[in-house]
GROMACS .gro file of C-alpha atoms in nm:
model
   89
    1MET     CA    1  -2.245  -0.279   2.213
    2THR     CA    2  -1.842  -0.319   2.283
    3THR     CA    3  -1.608  -0.233   2.006
    4PRO     CA    4  -1.357  -0.497   1.913
    5PRO     CA    5  -0.995  -0.427   2.006
    6PRO     CA    6  -0.750  -0.274   1.752
    7TYR     CA    7  -0.565  -0.505   1.548
    8TYR     CA    8  -0.194  -0.408   1.568
    9GLY     CA    9  -0.076  -0.663   1.314
   10PRO     CA   10   0.196  -0.927   1.356
   11PRO     CA   11   0.460  -0.872   1.618
   12ALA     CA   12   0.800  -0.751   1.465
   13GLN     CA   13   1.037  -1.004   1.383
   14PRO     CA   14   1.349  -0.985   1.602
   15ALA     CA   15   1.677  -0.852   1.417
   16ASN     CA   16   1.909  -1.097   1.300
   17ASP     CA   17   2.245  -0.888   1.281
   18LYS     CA   18   2.490  -0.931   1.528
   19THR     CA   19   2.627  -0.603   1.514
   20THR     CA   20   2.587  -0.523   1.900
   21LEU     CA   21   2.706  -0.879   1.977
   22TRP     CA   22   3.025  -0.830   1.802
   23GLY     CA   23   3.071  -0.485   1.925
   24VAL     CA   24   3.017  -0.593   2.309
   25LEU     CA   25   3.241  -0.893   2.274
   26GLY     CA   26   3.501  -0.664   2.096
   27ILE     CA   27   3.498  -0.419   2.414
   28VAL     CA   28   3.535  -0.679   2.657
   29PHE     CA   29   3.829  -0.865   2.503
   30ALA     CA   30   4.001  -0.536   2.434
   31PHE     CA   31   4.062  -0.515   2.790
   32CYS     CA   32   4.177  -0.870   2.839
   33CYS     CA   33   4.291  -1.040   2.498
   34TRP     CA   34   4.355  -0.760   2.267
   35PRO     CA   35   4.378  -0.981   1.921
   36LEU     CA   36   4.009  -1.123   1.988
   37GLY     CA   37   3.900  -0.725   2.054
   38VAL     CA   38   4.053  -0.658   1.700
   39VAL     CA   39   3.853  -0.953   1.563
   40PHE     CA   40   3.546  -0.871   1.710
   41ALA     CA   41   3.565  -0.508   1.622
   42VAL     CA   42   3.602  -0.587   1.281
   43LEU     CA   43   3.320  -0.825   1.254
   44SER     CA   44   3.116  -0.549   1.448
   45LEU     CA   45   3.222  -0.310   1.168
   46MET     CA   46   3.158  -0.539   0.884
   47GLU     CA   47   2.821  -0.639   1.043
   48ALA     CA   48   2.724  -0.292   1.074
   49LYS     CA   49   2.764  -0.187   0.755
   50LYS     CA   50   2.595  -0.491   0.589
   51VAL     CA   51   2.255  -0.412   0.766
   52ASN     CA   52   2.313  -0.023   0.769
   53LYS     CA   53   2.365   0.033   1.130
   54GLN     CA   54   2.567   0.256   1.326
   55PRO     CA   55   2.920   0.112   1.382
   56THR     CA   56   2.950   0.292   1.723
   57LEU     CA   57   3.052  -0.028   1.941
   58ALA     CA   58   3.326  -0.112   1.683
   59TYR     CA   59   3.450   0.254   1.699
   60VAL     CA   60   3.475   0.244   2.085
   61THR     CA   61   3.659  -0.087   2.050
   62PHE     CA   62   3.909   0.065   1.835
   63GLY     CA   63   3.959   0.350   2.067
   64ILE     CA   64   4.015   0.125   2.348
   65LEU     CA   65   4.266  -0.070   2.176
   66ALA     CA   66   4.450   0.247   2.043
   67ILE     CA   67   4.462   0.367   2.396
   68ALA     CA   68   4.592   0.055   2.540
   69LEU     CA   69   4.870   0.063   2.277
   70VAL     CA   70   4.991   0.388   2.347
   71ILE     CA   71   4.984   0.329   2.719
   72ASN     CA   72   5.219  -0.018   2.667
   73ILE     CA   73   5.446   0.168   2.424
   74ILE     CA   74   5.479   0.450   2.707
   75LEU     CA   75   5.510   0.201   2.995
   76ALA     CA   76   5.771  -0.006   2.803
   77ALA     CA   77   5.971   0.300   2.701
   78THR     CA   78   5.987   0.414   3.049
   79GLY     CA   79   6.068   0.089   3.185
   80ALA     CA   80   5.776   0.085   3.415
   81LEU     CA   81   5.628  -0.230   3.234
   82GLY     CA   82   5.917  -0.427   3.337
   83ASN     CA   83   5.839  -0.341   3.681
   84LEU     CA   84   5.474  -0.409   3.644
   85MET     CA   85   5.547  -0.781   3.515
   86GLY     CA   86   5.819  -0.854   3.805
   87GLY     CA   87   6.119  -0.775   3.614
   88LYS     CA   88   6.421  -0.608   3.725
   89SER     CA   89   6.442  -0.278   3.822
   0.00000   0.00000   0.00000
């Protein structure tokens, strides 16, 4: 006599939130097109709050954008940004 296999129930439904998607897109666009990085970071933050998840990727995106802004200000203040962009020395 064999025992029937245990019943595990129906498979779990996939999560329908887009927190991770917006967060990853925010990080990617933070490096190449900062306005889109800001938009996706805000979307990730709002979605995370809506579904009660940690907004870690949104915070990472905001950190990358803040560091890039500080670097850009330093380069512009020292004149190095003009040299990088092919401007006059």
